[in-house]
Coordinates of N, CA, C and O in Angstrom, one line a residue:
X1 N 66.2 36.4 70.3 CA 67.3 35.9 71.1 C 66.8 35.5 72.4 O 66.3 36.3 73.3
X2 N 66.9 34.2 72.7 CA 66.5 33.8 74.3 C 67.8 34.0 75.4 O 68.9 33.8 75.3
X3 N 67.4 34.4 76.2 CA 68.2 34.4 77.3 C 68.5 33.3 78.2 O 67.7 32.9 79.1
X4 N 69.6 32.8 78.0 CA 70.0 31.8 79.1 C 70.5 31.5 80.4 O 71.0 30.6 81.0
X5 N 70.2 32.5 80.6 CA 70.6 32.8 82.5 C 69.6 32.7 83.2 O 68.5 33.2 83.1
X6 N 70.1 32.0 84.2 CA 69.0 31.9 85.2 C 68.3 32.6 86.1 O 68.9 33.2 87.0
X7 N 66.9 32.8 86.0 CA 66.5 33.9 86.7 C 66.7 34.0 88.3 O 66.5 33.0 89.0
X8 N 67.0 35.1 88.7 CA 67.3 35.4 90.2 C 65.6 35.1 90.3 O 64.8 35.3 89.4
X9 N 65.1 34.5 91.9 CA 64.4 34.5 92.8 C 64.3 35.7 93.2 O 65.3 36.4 93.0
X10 N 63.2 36.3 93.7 CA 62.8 37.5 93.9 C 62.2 37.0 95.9 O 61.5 37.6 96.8
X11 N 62.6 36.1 96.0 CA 62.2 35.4 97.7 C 63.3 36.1 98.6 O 64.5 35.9 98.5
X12 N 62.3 37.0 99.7 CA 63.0 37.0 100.5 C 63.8 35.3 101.2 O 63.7 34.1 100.9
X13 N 64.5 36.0 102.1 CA 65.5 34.8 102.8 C 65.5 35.3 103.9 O 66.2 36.3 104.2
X14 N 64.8 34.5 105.0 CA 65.2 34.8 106.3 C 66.1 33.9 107.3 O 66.4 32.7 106.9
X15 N 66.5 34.3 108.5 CA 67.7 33.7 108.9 C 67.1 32.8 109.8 O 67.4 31.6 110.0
X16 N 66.0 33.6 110.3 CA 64.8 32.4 111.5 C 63.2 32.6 110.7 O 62.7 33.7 110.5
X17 N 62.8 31.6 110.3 CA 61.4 31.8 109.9 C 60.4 32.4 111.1 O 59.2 32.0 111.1
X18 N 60.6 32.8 111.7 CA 59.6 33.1 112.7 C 59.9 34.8 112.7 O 59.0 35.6 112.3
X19 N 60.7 35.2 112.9 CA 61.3 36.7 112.7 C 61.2 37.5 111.1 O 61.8 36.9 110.2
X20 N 60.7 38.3 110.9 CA 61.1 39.1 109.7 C 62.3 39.6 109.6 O 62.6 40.1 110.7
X21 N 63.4 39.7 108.5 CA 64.2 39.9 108.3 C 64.1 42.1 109.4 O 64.7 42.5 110.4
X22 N 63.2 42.6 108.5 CA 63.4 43.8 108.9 C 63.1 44.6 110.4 O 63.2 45.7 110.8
X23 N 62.6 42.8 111.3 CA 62.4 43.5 112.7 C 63.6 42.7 113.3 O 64.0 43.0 114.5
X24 N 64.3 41.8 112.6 CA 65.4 41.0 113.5 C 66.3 42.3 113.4 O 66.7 42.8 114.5
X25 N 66.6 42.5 112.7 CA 67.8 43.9 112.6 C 67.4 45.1 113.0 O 68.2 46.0 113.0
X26 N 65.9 45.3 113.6 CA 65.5 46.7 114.4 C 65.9 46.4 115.9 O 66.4 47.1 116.7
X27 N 65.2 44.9 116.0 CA 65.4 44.8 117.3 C 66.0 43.5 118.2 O 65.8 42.3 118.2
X28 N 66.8 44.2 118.9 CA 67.8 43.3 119.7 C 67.4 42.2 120.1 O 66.2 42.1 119.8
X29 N 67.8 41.2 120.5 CA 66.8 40.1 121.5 C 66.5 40.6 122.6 O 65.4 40.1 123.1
X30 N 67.1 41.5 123.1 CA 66.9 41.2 124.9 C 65.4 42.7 124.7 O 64.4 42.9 125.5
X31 N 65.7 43.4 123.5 CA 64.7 44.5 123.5 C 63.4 43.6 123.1 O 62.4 44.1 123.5
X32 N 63.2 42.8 122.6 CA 61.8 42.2 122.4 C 61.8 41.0 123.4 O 60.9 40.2 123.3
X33 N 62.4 41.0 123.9 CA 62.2 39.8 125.6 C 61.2 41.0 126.1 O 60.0 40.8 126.3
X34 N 61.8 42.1 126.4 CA 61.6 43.2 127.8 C 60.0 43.7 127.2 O 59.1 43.6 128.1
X35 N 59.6 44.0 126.3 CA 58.3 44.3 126.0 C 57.3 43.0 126.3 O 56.1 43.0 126.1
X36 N 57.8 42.4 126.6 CA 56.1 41.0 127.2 C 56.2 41.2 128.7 O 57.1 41.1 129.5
X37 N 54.9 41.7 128.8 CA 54.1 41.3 130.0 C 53.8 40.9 130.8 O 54.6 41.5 131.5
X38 N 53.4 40.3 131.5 CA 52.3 38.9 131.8 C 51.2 39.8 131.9 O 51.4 41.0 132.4
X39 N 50.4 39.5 131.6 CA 48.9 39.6 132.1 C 48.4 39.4 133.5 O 48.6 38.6 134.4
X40 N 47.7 40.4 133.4 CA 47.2 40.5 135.1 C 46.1 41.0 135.2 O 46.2 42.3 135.2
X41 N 44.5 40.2 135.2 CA 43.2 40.8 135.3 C 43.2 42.0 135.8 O 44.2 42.0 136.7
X42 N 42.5 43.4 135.9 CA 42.5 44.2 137.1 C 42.0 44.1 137.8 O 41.9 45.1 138.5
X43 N 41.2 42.9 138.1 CA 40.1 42.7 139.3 C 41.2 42.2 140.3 O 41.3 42.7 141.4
X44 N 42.6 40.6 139.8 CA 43.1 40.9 140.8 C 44.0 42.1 141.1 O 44.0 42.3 142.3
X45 N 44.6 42.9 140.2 CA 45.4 44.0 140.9 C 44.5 44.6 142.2 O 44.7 44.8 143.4
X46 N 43.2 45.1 141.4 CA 42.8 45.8 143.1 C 42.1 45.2 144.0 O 41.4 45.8 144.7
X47 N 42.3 44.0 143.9 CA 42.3 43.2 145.0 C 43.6 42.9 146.3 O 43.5 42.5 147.5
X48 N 44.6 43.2 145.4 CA 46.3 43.4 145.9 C 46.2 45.2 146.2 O 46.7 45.4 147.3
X49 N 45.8 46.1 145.7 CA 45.4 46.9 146.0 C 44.7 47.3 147.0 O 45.1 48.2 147.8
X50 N 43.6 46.8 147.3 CA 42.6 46.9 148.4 C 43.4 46.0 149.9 O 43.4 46.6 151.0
X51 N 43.8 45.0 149.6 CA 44.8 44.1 150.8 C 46.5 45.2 151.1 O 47.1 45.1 152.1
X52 N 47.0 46.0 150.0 CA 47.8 47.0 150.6 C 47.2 47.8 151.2 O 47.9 48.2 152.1
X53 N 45.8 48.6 151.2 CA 45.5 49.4 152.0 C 45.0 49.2 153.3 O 45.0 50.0 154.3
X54 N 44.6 48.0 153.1 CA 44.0 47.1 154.4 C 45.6 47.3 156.0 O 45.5 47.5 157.2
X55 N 46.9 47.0 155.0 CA 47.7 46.7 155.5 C 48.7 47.7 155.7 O 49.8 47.5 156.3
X56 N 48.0 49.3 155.0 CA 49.0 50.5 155.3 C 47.8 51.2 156.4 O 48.5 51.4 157.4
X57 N 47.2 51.4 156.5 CA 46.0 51.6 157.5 C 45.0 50.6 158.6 O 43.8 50.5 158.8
X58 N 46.2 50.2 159.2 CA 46.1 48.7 160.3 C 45.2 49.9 161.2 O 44.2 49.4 161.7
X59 N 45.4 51.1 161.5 CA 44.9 51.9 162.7 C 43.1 51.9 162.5 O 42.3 52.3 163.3
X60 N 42.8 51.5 161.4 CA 41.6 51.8 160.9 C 40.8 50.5 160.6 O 39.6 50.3 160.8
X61 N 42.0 49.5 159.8 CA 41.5 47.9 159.3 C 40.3 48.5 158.8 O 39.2 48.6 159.4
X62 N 40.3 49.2 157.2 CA 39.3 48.9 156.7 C 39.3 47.7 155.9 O 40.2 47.0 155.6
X63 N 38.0 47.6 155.5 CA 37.4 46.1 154.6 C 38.5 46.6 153.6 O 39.1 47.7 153.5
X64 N 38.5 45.2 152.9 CA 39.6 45.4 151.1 C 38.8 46.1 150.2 O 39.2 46.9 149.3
X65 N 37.1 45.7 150.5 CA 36.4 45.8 149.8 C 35.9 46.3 149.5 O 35.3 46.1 148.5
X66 N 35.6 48.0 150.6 CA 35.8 49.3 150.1 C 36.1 50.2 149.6 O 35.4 51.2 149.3
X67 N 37.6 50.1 149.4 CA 38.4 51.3 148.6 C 38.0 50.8 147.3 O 37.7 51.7 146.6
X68 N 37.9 49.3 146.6 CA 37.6 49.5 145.4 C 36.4 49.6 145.2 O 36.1 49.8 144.0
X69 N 35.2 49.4 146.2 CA 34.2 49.7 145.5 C 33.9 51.6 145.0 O 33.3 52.1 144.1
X70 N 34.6 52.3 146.0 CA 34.9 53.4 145.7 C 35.3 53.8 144.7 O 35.0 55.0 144.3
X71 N 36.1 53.1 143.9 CA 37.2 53.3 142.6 C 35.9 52.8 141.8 O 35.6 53.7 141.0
X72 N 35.5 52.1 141.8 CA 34.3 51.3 140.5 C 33.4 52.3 140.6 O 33.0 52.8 139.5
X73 N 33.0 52.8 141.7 CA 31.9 53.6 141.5 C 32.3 55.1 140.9 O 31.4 56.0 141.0
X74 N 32.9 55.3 140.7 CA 34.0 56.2 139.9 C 33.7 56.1 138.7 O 33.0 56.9 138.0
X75 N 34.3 55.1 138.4 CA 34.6 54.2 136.9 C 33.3 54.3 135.9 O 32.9 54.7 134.8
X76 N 32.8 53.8 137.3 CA 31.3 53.6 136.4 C 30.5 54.8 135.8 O 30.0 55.1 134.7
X77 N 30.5 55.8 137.3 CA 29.7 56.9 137.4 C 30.4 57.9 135.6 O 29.6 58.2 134.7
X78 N 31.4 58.0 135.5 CA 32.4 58.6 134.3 C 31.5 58.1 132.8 O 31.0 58.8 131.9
X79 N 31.7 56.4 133.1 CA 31.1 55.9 132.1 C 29.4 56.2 131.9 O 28.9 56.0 130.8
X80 N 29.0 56.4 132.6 CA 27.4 56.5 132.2 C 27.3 58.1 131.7 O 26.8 58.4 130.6
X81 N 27.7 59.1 132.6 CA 28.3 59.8 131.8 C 28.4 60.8 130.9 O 27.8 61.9 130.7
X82 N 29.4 60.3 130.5 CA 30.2 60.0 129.1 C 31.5 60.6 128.8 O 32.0 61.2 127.8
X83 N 32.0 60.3 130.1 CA 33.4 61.0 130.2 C 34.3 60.0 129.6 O 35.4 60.4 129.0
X84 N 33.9 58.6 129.8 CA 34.7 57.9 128.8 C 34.3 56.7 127.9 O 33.1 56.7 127.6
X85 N 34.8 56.0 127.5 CA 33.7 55.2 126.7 C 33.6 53.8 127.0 O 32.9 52.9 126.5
X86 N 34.4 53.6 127.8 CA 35.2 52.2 128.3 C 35.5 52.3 129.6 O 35.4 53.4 130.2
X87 N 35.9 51.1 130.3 CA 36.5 51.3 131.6 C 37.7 51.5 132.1 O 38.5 50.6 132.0
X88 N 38.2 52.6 132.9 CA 39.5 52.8 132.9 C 40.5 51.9 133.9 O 41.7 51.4 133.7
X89 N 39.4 51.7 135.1 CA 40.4 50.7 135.6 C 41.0 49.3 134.6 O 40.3 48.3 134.4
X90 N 41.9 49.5 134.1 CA 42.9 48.4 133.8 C 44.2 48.0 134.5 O 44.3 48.4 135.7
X91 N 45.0 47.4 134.1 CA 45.9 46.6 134.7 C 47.0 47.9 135.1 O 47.5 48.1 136.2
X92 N 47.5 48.8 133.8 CA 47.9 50.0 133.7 C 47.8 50.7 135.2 O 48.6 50.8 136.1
X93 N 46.7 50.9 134.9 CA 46.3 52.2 135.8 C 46.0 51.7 137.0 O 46.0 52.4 138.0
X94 N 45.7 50.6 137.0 CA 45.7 50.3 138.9 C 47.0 49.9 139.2 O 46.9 49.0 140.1
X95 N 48.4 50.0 139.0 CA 49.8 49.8 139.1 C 50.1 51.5 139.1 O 50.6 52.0 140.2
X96 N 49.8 52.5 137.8 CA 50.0 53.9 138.4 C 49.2 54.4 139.8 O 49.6 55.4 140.4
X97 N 48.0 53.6 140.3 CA 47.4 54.4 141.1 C 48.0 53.7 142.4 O 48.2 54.4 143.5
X98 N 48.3 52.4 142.3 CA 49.5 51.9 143.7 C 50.7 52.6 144.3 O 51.2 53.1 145.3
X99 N 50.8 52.5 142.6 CA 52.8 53.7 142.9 C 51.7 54.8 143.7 O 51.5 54.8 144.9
X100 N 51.3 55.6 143.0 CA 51.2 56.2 144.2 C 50.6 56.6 145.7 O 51.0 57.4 146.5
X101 N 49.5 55.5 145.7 CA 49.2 54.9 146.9 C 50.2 54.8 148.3 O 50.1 55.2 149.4
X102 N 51.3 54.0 147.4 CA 51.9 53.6 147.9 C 53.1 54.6 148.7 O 53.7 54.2 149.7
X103 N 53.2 56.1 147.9 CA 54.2 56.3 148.4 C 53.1 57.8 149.3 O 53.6 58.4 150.2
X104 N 52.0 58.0 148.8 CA 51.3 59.2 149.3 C 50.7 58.6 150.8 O 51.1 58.8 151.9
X105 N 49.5 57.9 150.3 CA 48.6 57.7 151.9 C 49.7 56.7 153.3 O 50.3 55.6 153.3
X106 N 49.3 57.6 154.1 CA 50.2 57.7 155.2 C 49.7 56.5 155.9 O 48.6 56.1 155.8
X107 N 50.9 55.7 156.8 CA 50.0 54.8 157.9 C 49.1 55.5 158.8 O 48.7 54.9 159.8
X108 N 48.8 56.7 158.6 CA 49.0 57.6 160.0 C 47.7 58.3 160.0 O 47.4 59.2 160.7
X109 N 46.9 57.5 158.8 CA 45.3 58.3 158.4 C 44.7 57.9 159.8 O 44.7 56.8 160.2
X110 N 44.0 58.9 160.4 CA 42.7 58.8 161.3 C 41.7 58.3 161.1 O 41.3 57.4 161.9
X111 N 41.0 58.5 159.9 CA 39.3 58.3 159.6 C 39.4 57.2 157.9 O 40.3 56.8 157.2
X112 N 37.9 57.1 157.9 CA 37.9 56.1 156.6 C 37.5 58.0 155.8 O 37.4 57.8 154.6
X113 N 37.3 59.1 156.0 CA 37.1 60.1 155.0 C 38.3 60.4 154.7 O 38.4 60.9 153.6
X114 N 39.4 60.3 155.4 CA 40.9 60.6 155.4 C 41.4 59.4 154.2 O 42.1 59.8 153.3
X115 N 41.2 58.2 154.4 CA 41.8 57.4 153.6 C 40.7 57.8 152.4 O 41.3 58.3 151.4
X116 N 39.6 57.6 152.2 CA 38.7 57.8 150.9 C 39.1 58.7 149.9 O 39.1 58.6 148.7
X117 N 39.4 60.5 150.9 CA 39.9 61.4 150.3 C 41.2 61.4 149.6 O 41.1 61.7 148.4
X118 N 42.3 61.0 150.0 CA 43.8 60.8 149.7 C 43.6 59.6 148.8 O 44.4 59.9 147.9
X119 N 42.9 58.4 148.5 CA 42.9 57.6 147.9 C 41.7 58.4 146.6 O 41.9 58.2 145.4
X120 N 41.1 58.8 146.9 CA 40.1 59.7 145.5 C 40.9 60.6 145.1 O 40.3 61.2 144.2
X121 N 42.2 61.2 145.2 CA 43.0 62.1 144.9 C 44.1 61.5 144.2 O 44.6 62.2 143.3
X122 N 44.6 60.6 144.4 CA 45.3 59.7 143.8 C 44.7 59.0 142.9 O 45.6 58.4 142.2
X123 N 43.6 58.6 142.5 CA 42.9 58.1 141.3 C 42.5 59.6 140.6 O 42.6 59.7 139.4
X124 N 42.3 60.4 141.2 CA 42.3 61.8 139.9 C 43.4 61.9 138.9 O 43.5 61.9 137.7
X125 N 44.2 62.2 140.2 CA 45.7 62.3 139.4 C 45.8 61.5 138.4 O 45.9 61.9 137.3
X126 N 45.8 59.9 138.7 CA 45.7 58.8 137.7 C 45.0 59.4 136.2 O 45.5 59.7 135.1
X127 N 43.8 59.4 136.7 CA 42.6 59.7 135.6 C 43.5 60.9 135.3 O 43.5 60.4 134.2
X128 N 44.1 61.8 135.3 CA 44.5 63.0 134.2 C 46.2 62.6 133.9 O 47.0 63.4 133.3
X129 N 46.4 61.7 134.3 CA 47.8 61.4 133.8 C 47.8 60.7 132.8 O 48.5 60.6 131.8
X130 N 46.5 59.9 133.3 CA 47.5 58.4 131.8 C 45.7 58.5 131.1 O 45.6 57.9 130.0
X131 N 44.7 59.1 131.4 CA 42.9 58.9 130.9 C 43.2 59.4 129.3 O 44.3 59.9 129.0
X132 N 42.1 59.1 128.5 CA 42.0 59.9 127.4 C 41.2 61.2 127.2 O 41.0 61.6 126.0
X133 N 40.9 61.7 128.0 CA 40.1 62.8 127.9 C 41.3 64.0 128.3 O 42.3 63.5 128.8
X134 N 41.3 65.1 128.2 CA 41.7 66.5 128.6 C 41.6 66.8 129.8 O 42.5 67.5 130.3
X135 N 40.4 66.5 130.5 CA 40.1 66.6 131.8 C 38.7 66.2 132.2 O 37.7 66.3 131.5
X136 N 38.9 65.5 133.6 CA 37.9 65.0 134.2 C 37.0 66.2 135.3 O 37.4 67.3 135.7
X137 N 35.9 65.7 135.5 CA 35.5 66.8 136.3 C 35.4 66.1 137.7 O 34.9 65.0 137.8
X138 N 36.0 66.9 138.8 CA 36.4 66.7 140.2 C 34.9 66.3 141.2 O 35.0 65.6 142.2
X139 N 33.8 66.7 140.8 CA 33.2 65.9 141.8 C 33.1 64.6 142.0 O 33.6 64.2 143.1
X140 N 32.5 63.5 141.1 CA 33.1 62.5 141.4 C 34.0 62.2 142.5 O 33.9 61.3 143.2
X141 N 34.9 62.9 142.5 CA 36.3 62.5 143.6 C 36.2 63.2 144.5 O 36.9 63.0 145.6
X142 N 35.3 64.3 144.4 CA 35.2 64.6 145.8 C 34.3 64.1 147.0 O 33.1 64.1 146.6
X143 N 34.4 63.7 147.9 CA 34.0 63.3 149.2 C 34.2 63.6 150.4 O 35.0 63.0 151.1
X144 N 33.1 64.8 151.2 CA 33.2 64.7 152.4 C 34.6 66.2 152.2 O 35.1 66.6 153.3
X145 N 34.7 66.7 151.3 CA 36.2 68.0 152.1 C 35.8 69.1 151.2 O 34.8 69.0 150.4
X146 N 36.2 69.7 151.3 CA 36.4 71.0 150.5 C 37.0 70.6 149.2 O 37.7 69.6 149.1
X147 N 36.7 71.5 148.0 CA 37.3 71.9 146.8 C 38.3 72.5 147.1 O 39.2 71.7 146.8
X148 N 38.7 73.2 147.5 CA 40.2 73.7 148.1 C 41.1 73.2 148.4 O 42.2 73.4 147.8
X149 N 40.8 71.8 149.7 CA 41.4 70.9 150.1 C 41.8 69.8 148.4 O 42.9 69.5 148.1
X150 N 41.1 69.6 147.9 CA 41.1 68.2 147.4 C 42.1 69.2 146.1 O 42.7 68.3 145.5
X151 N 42.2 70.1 145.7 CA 42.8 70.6 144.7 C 44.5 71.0 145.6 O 45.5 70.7 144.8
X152 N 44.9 71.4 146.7 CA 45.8 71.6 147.3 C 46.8 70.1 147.5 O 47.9 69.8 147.4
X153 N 45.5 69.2 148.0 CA 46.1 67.7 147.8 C 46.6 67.1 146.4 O 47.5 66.3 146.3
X154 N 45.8 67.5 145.2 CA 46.3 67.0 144.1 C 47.6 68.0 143.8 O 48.3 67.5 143.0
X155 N 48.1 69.2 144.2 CA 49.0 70.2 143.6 C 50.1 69.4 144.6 O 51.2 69.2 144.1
X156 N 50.0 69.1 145.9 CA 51.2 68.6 146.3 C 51.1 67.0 146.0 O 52.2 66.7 146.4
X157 N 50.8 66.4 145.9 CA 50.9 64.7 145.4 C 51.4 64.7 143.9 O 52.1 63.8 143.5
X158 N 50.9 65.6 143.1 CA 52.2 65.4 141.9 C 53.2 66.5 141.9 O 53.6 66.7 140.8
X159 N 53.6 67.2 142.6 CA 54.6 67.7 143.2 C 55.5 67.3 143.2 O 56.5 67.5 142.5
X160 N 55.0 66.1 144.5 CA 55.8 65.2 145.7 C 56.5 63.8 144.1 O 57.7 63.6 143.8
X161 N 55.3 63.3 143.6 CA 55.6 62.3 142.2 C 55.8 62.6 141.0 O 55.6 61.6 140.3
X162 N 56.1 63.9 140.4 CA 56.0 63.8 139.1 C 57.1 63.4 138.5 O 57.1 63.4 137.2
X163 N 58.5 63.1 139.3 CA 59.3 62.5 138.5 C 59.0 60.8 138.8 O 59.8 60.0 138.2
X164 N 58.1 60.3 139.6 CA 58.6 58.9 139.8 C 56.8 58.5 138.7 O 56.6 57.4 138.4
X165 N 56.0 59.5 138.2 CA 54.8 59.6 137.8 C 55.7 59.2 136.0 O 55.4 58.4 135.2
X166 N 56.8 60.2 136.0 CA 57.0 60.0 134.2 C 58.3 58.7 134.2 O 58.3 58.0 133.2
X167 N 59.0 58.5 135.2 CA 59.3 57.6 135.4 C 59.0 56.2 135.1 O 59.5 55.4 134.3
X168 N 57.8 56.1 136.0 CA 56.9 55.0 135.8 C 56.7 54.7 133.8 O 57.0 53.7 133.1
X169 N 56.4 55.7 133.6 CA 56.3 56.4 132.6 C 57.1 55.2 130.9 O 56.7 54.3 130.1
X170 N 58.2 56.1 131.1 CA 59.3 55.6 130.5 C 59.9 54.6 130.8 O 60.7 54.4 129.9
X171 N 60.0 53.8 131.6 CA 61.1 52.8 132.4 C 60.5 51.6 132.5 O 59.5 51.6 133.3
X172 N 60.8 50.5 131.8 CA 59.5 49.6 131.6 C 60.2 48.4 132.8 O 59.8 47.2 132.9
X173 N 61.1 48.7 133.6 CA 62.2 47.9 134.5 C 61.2 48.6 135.6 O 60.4 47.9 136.2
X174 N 61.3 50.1 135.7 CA 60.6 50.3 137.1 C 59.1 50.1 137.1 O 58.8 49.9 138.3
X175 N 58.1 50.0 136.5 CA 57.2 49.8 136.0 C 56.5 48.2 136.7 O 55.7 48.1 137.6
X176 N 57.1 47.2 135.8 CA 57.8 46.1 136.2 C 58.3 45.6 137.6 O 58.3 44.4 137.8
X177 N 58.7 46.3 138.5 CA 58.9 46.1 139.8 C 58.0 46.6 140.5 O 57.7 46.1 141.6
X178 N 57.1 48.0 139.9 CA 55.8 48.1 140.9 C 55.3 47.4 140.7 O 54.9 46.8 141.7
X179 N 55.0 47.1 139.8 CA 54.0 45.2 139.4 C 54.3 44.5 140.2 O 53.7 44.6 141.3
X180 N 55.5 43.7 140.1 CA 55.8 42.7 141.1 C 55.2 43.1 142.2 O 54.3 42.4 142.6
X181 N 55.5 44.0 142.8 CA 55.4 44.4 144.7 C 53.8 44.6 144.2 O 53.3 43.6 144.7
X182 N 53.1 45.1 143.8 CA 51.7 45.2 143.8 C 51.4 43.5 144.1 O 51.2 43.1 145.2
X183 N 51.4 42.7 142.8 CA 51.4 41.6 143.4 C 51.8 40.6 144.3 O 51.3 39.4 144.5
X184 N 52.6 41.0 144.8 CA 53.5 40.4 146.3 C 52.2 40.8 147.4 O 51.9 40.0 148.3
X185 N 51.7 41.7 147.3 CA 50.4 42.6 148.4 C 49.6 41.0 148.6 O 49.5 40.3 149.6
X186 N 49.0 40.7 147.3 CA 48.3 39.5 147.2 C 48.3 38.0 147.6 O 47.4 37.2 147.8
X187 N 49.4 38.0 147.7 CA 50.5 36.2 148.3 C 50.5 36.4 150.1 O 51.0 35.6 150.8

């Protein structure tokens, strides 16, 4: 006996060819707007970075071009190593290390070992907040102070940030606005 009915298509049917049926219905429009980026080399962020410090420490006018060679030579020293396998400064993590930059080192630093130290304590923090390792080892970041000091500084600096640290975190709006103002430093 043949069957005369017509076989159903077994083709999906989508409503926009560009969308999968099963991500248009997971996700909202305005939720897959909010996940794009722009892109932002991190050479310029800490370049916007180095011109904010330039510009929170007028008492001092250090070069731009110090604090990050400080940070590179970090980076690098980790990487040879083998604390990590890649380079950490990214776009990421020089936006976490502004936020806190930004709200920790004082206009009110005296010395360039005062700015170097508060700014190496603030890239620690960084490096054990968002790094892939378990833990970093503190010389590197230290410079010029005590182990005491530089561990009392790190216990009050995420203290002072650990809600605007998970914040940052979770919140892809505030995140997003430190961006902007990081790059506003640069204009």
């Amino acid at each position: 006996m043949a069957d005369n009915r017509p076989k159903k298509s077994r083709k999906r049917r989508h409503r926009s060819p560009d969308i999968p049926a099963k991500r248009r219905q997971t996700d909202p429009p305005q939720a897959s707007q909010s996940r794009h980026q722009p892109y932002i080399p991190p050479n310029e962020l800490l370049g916007c970075l180095g011109l904010f410090l330039h510009q929170r420490c007028s008492k001092l006018s250090p070069s731009t071009i110090w604090p990050i060679r400080w940070l590179r030579n970090i980076d690098t020293h980790l990487l040879v190593t083998g604390y990590q396998s890649k380079n950490f400064l990214s776009s990421g993590s020089v936006v976490f290390l502004y936020m806190l930059c930004r709200d920790l080192i004082s206009p009110e630093i005296d010395s360039m070992e005062e700015l170097q130290a508060s700014l190496l304590t603030c890239y620690y923090i960084t490096y054990c907040y968002i790094g892939i390792e378990l833990g970093y080892p503190p010389k590197p970041f230290l410079k010029g102070g005590s182990r005491t000091a530089f561990w009392e500084r790190c216990i009050s600096y995420t203290q002072i940030m650990s809600s605007k640290m998970m914040k940052i975190n979770n919140d892809r709006q505030f995140y997003r606005e430190v961006l902007a103002e990081l790059k506003a430093m640069g204009r």
